[in-house]
Short mmCIF file of C-alpha atoms and ligand atoms in Angstrom, two decimals:
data_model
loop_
_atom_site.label_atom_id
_atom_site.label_comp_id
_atom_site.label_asym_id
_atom_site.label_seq_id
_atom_site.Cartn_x
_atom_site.Cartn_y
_atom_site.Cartn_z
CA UNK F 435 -14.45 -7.74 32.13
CA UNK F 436 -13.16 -8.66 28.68
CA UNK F 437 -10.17 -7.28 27.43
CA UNK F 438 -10.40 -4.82 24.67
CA UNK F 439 -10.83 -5.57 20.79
CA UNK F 440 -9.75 -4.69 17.81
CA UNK F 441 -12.86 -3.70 15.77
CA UNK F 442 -11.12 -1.98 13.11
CA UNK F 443 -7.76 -2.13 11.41
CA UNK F 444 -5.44 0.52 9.18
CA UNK F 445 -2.40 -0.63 6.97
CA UNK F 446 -0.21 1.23 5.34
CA UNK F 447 0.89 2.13 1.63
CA UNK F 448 2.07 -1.03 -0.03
CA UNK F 449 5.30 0.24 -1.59
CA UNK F 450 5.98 -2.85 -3.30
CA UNK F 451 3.20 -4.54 -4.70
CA UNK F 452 -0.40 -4.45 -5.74
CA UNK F 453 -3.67 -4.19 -3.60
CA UNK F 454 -6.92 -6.00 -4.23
CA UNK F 455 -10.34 -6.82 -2.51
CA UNK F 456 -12.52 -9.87 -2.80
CA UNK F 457 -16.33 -10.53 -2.31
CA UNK F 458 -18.01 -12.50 -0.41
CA UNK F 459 -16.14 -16.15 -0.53
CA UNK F 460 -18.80 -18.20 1.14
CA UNK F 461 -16.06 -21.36 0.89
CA UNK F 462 -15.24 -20.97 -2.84
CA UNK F 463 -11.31 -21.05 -1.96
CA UNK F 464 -11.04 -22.83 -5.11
CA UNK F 465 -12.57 -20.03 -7.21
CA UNK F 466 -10.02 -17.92 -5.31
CA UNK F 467 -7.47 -19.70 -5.97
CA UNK F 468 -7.96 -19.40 -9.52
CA UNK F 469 -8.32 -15.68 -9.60
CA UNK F 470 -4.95 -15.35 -7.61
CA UNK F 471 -3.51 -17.42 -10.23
CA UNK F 472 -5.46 -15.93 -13.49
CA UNK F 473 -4.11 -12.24 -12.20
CA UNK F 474 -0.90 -12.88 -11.40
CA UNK F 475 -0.84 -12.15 -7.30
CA UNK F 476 2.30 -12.32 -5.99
CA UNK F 477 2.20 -13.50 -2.62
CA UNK F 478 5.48 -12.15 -1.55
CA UNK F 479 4.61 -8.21 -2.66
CA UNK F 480 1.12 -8.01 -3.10
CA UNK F 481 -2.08 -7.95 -0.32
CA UNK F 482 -5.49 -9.20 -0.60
CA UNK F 483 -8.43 -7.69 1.76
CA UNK F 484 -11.51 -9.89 1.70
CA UNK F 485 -15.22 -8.90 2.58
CA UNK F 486 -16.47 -10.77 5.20
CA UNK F 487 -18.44 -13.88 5.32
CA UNK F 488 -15.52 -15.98 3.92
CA UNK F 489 -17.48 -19.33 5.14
CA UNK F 490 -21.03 -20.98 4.71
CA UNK F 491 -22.30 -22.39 1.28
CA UNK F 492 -19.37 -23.15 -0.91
CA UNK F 493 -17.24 -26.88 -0.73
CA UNK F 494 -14.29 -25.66 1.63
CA UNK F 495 -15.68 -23.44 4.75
CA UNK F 496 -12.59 -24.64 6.93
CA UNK F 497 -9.97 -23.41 4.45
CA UNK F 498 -10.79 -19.46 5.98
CA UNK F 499 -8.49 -20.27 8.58
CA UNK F 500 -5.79 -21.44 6.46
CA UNK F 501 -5.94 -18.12 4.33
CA UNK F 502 -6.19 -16.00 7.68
CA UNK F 503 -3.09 -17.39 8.97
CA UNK F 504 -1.08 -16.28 5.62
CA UNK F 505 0.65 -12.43 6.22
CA UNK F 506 -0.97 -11.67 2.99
CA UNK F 507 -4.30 -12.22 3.37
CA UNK F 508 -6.31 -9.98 5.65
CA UNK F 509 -10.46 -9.47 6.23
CA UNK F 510 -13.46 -8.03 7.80
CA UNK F 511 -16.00 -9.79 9.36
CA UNK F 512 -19.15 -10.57 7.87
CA UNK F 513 -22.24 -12.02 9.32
CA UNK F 514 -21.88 -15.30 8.38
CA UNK F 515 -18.93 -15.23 11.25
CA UNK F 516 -20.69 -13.49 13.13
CA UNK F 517 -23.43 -16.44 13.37
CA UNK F 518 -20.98 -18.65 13.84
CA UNK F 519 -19.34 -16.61 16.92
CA UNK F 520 -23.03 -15.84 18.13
CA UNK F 521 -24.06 -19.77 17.39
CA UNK F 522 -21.80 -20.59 20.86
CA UNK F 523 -24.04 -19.09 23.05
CA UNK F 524 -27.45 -18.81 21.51
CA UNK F 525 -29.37 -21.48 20.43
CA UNK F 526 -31.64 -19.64 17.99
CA UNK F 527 -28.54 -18.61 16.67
CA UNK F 528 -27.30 -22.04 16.06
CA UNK F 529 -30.55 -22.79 14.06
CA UNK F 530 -30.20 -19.46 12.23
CA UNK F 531 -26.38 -20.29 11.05
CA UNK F 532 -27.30 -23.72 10.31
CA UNK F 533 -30.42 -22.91 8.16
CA UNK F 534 -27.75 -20.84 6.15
CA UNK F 535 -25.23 -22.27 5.29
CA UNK F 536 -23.66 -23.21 8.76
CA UNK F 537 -24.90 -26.83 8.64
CA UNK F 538 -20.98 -28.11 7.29
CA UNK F 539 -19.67 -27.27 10.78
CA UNK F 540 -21.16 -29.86 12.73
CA UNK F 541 -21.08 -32.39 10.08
CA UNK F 542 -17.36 -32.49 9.09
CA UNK F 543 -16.03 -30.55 13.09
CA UNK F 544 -16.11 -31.75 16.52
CA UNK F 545 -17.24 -28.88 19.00
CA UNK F 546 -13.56 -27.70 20.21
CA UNK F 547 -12.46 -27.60 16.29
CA UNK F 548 -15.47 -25.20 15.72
CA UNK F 549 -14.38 -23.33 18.98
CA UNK F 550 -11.11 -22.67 17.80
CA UNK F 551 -12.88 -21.54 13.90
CA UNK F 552 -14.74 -19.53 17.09
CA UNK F 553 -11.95 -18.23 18.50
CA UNK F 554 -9.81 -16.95 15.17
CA UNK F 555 -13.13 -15.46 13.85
CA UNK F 556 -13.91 -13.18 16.82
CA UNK F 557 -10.77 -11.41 16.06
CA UNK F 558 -11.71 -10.16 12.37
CA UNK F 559 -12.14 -6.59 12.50
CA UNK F 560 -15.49 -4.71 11.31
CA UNK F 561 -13.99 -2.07 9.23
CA UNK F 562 -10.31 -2.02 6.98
CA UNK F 563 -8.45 0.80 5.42
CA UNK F 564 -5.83 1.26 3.43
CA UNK F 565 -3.80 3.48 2.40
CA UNK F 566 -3.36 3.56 -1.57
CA UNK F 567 -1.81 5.71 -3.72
CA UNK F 568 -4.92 7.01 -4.88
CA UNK F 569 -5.85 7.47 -1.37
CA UNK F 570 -7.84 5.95 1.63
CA UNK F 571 -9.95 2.93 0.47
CA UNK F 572 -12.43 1.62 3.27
CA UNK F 573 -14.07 -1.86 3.25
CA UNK F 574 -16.86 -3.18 5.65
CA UNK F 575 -18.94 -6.24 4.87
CA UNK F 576 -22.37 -4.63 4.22
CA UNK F 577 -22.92 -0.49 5.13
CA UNK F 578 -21.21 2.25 6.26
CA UNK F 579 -23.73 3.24 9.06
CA UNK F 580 -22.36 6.43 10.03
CA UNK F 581 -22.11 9.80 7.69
CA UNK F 582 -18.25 9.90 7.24
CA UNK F 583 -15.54 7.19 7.42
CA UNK F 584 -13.69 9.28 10.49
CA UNK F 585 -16.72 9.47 12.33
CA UNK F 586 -17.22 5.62 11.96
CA UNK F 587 -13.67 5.12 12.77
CA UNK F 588 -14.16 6.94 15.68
CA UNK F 589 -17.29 5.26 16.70
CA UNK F 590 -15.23 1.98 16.50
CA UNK F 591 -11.99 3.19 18.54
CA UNK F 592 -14.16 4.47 21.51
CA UNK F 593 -15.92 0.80 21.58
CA UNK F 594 -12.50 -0.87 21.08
CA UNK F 595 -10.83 1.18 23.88
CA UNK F 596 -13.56 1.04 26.69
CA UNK F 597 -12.76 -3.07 27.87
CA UNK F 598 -16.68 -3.88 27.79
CA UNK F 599 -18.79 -4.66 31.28
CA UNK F 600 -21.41 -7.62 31.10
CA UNK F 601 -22.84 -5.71 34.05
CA UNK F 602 -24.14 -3.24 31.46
CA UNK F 603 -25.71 -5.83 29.16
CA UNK F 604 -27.52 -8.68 31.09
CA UNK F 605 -29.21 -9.93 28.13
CA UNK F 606 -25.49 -11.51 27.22
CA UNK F 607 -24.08 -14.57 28.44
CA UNK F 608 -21.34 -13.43 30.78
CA UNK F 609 -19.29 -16.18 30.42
CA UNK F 610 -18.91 -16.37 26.80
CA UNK F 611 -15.48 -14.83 25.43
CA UNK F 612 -16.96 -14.14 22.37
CA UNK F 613 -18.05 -10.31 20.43
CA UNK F 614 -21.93 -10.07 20.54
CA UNK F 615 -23.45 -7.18 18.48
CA UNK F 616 -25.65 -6.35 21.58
CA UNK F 617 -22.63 -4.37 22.54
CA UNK F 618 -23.42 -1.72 20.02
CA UNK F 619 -26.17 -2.65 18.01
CA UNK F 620 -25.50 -0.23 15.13
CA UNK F 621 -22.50 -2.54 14.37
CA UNK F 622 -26.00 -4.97 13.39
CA UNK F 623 -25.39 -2.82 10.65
CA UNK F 624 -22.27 -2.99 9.72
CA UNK F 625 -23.04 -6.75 8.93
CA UNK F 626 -26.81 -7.12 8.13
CA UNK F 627 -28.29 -3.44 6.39
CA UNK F 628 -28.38 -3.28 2.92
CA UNK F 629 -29.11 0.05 2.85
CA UNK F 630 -25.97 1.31 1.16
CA UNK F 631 -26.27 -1.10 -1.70
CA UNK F 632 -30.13 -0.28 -2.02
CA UNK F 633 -29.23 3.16 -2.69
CA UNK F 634 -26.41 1.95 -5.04
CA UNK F 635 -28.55 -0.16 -6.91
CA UNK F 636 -31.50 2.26 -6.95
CA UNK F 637 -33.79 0.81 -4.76
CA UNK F 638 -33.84 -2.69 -6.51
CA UNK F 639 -31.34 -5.30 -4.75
CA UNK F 640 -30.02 -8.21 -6.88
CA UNK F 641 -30.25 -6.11 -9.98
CA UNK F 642 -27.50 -4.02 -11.54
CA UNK F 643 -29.46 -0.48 -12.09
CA UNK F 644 -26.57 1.98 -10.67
CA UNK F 645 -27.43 5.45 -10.21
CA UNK F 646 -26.31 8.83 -8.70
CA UNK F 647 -25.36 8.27 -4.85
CA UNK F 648 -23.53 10.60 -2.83
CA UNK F 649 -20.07 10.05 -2.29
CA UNK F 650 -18.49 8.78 1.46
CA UNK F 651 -16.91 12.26 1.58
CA UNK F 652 -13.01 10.90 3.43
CA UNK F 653 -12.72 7.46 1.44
CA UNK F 654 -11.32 7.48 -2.03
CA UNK F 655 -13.53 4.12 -2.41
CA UNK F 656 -15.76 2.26 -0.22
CA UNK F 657 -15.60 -1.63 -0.99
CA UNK F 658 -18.43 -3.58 0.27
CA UNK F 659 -19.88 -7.36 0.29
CA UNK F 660 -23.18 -8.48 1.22
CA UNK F 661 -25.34 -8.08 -1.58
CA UNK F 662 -24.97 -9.88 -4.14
CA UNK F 663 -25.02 -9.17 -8.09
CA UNK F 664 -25.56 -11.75 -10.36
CA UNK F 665 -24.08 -12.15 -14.06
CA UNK F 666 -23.08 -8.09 -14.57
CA UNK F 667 -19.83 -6.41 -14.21
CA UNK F 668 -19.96 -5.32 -9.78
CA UNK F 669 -22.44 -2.21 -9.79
CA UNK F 670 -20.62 1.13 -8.46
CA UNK F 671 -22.12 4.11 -8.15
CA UNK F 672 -20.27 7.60 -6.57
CA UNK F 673 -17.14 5.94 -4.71
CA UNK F 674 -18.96 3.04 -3.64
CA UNK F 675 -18.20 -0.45 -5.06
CA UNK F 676 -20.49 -3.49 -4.79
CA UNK F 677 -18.08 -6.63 -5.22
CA UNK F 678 -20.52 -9.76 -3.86
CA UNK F 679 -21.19 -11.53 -7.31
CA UNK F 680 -22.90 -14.28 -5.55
CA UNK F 681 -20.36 -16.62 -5.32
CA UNK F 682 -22.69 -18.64 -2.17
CA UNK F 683 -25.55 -18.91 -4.67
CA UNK F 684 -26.08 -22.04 -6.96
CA UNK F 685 -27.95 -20.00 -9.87
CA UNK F 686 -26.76 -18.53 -13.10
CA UNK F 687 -24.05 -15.61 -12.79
CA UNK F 688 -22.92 -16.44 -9.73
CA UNK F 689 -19.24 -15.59 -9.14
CA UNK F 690 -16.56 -14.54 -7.00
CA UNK F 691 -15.04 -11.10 -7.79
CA UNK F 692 -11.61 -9.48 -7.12
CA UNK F 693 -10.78 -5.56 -7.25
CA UNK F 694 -7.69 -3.95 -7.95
CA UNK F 695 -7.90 -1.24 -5.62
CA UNK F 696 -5.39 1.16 -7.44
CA UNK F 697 -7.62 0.86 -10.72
CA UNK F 698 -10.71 -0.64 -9.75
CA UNK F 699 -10.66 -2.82 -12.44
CA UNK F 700 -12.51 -6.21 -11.65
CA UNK F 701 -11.85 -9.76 -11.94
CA UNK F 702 -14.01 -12.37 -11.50
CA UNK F 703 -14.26 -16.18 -11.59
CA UNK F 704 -17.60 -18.92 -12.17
CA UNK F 705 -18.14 -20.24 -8.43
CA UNK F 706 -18.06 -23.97 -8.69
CA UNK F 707 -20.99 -26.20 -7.47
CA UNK F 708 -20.77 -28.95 -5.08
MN1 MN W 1462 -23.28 -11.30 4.23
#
């Protein structure tokens, strides 16, 4: 039996300093950096919430574990960590990460360093809130799969709380330690659908067309990655906020955005090459 996981994670007001959110990194610390800087962020007050897929694509993949270990910095996983978590124990996988983005791993890591990248991923939750001032602000990596942010809470408690069986799922390695979506494949989801930003960005992905969308009835904002933008302010529509300007793309208009999650104003920042 595995022990039970933490799949999704609340904090508190921040009394003292300023919230924000970040898109989709892909490796551009750099380009983060820079933002931190250009806005001011104050590492001993203030709290950044990131995305998901914080690796793959950009010049400095291995720096995620740098930023997770800092009290400020906090995330959601995407499913480019979820490849590389899945990549241990399926081979297909392995090809899949590699063929997007994955490919620095085994070039610049030897197996246990990418088993330890492993090990810190597998214990990024799939859903963040936070309490604001404002009120509740969610953030997942892709799609809110469930009707209401309570009910999706919920849905994420009950899996956290029941310690899961391999019995029940022969199609998974037992021996691996790691999260597989198998578990509950709506958390697929979660990580993969772009449903919520299709209907955000009526119909047509990688264009910036908002239109009316019905609100996530308990969440003062939903924040999600995933989907990138290119070149336009981050599309929101209802309380839903797109913030993945492309940062893991090499083409025009790709950039990394930050959110202040008391305003919503945005910030973002060119994604350099290389
Ligand atoms: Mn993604």
């Amino acid at each position: 039996m595995q022990k039970p996981r933490v799949l999704w994670e609340r904090f508190a007001l921040n009394e003292k300093g300023h919230d924000f959110a970040v898109g989709d990194i892909h490796g551009h610390f750099p380009a983060l950096e820079r933002l931190l800087a250009r806005i001011g962020f104050d590492d001993a007050r203030d709290r950044l919430f990131a995305v998901g897929d914080l690796i793959d694509r950009g010049p400095a993949s291995a720096r995620f574990m740098e930023f997770l270990a800092r009290p400020w910095f906090h995330a959601v996983r995407g499913n480019h960590e979820q490849m590389m978590i899945e990549s241990a124990f399926d081979p297909d996988m392995l090809a899949t990460w590699e063929d997007n983005g994955g490919g620095w791993a085994r070039r610049f890591l030897s197996p246990t360093a990418i088993d330890q990248q492993r090990a810190v991923a597998d214990q990024l939750p799939f859903a963040i809130e936070v309490v604001t001032r404002h009120g509740l602000v969610g953030l997942v990596h892709a799609h809110l799969p469930l009707p209401t942010w309570a009910v999706f809470r919920q849905a994420l408690q009950a899996i956290s709380a029941a310690p899961i069986d391999p019995m029940r799922f022969p199609g998974i390695h037992r021996d691996t330690p790691y999260f597989h979506l198998d578990y509950a494949p709506w958390l697929w989801e979660v990580l993969y659908s772009r449903a919520t930003a299709r209907a955000v960005l009526g119909g047509g992905v990688f264009r910036a067309e908002p239109r009316e969308v019905a609100r996530i009835p308990d969440l003062q904002a939903l924040v999600i990655g995933h989907t990138s933008v290119f070149g336009a302010p981050p599309p929101s529509a209802a309380n839903i906020h797109l913030i993945d300007s492309g940062a893991g793309y090499r083409r025009e208009g790709a950039a990394l955005t930050l959110m202040d999650l008391a305003t919503y104003a945005t910030f973002s920042e060119p994604a350099e090459q290389g």
